[in-house]
C-alpha positions in Angstrom: 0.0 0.0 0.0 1.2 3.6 -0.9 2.0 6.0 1.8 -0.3 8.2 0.4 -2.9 6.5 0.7 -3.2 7.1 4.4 -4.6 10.6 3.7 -6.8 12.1 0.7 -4.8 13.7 -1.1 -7.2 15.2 -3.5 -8.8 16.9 -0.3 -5.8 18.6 1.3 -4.9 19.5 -2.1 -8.8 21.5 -2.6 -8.5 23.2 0.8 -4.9 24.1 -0.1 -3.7 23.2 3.6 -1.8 20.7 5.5 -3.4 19.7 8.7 -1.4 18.1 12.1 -4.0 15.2 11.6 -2.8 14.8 8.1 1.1 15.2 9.1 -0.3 12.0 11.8 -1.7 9.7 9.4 1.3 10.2 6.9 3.4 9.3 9.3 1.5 6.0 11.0 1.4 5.1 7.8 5.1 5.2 7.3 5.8 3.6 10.8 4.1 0.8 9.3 5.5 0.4 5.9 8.3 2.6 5.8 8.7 2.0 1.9 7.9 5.1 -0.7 7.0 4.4 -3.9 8.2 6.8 -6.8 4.7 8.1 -6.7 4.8 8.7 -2.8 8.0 10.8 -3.2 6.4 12.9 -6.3 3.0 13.1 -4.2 4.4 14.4 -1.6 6.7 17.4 -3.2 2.8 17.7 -5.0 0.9 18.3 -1.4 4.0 20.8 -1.0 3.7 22.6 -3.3 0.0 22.8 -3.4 -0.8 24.1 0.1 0.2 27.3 1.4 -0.9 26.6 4.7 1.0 23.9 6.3 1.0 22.5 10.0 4.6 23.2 11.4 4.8 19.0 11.8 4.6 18.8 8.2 8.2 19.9 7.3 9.7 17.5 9.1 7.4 14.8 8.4 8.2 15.7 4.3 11.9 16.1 5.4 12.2 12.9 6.9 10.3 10.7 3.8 12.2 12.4 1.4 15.3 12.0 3.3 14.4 8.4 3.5 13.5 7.4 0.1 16.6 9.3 -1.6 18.8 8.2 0.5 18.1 4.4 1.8 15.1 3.3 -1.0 16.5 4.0 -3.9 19.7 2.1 -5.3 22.4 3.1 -4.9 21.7 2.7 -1.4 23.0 5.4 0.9 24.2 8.1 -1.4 23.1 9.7 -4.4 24.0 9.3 -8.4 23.7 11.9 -10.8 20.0 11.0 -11.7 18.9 10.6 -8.1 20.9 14.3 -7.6 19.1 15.9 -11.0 15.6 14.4 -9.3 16.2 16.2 -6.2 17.6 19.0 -8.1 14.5 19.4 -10.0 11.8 19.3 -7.4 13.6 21.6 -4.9 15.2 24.3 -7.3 12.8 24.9 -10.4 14.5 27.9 -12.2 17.7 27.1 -10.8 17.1 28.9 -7.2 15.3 27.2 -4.2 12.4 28.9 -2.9 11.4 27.8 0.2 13.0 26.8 3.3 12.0 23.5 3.6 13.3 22.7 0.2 16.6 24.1 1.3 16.1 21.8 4.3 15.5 18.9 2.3 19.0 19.6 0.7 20.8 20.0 4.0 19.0 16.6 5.2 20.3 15.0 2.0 23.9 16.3 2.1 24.1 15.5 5.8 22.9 12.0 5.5 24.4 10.5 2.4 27.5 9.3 2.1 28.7 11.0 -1.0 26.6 13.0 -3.4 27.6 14.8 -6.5 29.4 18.0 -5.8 26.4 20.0 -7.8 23.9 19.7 -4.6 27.0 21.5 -2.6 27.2 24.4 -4.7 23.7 24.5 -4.9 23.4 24.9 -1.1 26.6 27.2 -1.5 24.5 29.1 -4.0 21.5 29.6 -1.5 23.8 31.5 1.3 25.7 34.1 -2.0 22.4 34.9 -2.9 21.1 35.8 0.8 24.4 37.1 1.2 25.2 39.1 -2.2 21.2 39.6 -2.8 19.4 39.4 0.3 17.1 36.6 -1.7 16.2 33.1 -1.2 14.8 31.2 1.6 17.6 32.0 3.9 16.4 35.6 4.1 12.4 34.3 3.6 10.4 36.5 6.4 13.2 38.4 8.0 14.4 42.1 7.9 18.1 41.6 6.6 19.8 43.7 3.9 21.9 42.3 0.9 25.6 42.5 1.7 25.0 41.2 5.2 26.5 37.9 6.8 24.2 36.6 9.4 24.7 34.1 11.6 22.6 31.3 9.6 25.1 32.4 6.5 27.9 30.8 9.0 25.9 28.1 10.0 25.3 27.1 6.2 
C-alpha cells in the first residue's frame, strides 16, 4: 500500500492546507511500511507545493520521507548518483534557485545524511547563502528584515 494512501490527497490539495492530523496519518502510515514508492515521493513534493498553509509538523514529516526514500530506498543505497541528484535538483530548485526553506532543508538533510553525493547539490546549497548574502534573496532571508551585503549568523551556520 502507498503512503499516500493514508490521507486524501485530493482533499488537502482542494482546501490548499496541511493539517497536524494529516502530518499524523502520513506518518503511522510510514511507521508501518516505511517504503515510498516513486509516486509517494512525487506526491508528496505535490501536497507541498500545493498548500500554502502547512502545519509546522509537516516539514519534518516531508523532510524525513524524502530524506528516507533518496537516500536508503533507492539504489544506490546510501548516497546519491547523478539521476537521483538531478531528481532532487529538479523538485527543490525549479528555475535554478530554491524557494522555500523547507526545500533548502530537504538539501541539507540530503547532504548530511548520504555518504557521497555529486558536488552539484553542494554548490547549490553554496548558491543559496551568495544569494542571501550578495542579494538578500532566497529562503535564507524568507520572512526576516536583513539587507543584501550582510553575513548573518545562519550564513555561517550554512
Amino acid at each position: 500500500m502507498s503512503v499516500l494512501g493514508a490521507v486524501s490527497v485530493a482533499e488537502i490539495k482542494a482546501r490548499g492546507s496541511i493539517k497536524d492530523v494529516d502530518v499524523a496519518k502520513l506518518r503511522k502510515a510510514f511507521a508501518d511500511d516505511s517504503t515510498l514508492t516513486a509516486d509517494d515521493a512525487e506526491g508528496l513534493f505535490a501536497l507541498n507545493d500545493a498548500c500554502p498553509i502547512q502545519d509546522p509538523a509537516w516539514a519534518d514529516c516531508f523532510i524525513e520521507l524524502e530524506t528516507d526514500y533518496l537516500v536508503d530506498q533507492v539504489e544506490p543505497l546510501g548516497y546519491l548518483n547523478a539521476d537521483k541528484a538531478q531528481w532532487l535538483r529538479d523538485k527543490i530548485a525549479v528555475g535554478g534557485s530554491i524557494q522555500a526553506n523547507t526545500k533548502l532543508d530537504l538539501l541539507l538533510s540530503v547532504l548530511e545524511r548520504s555518504r557521497w553525493t555529486p558536488q552539484s547539490l553542494a554548490v547549490l546549497a553554496l548558491e543559496q547563502v551568495r544569494r542571501a548574502i550578495a542579494d538578500g534573496e532566497g529562503p535564507l532571508r524568507a520572512g526576516k528584515l536583513c539587507h543584501a551585503q550582510t553575513v548573518h549568523d545562519i550564513d555561517v551556520d550554512m
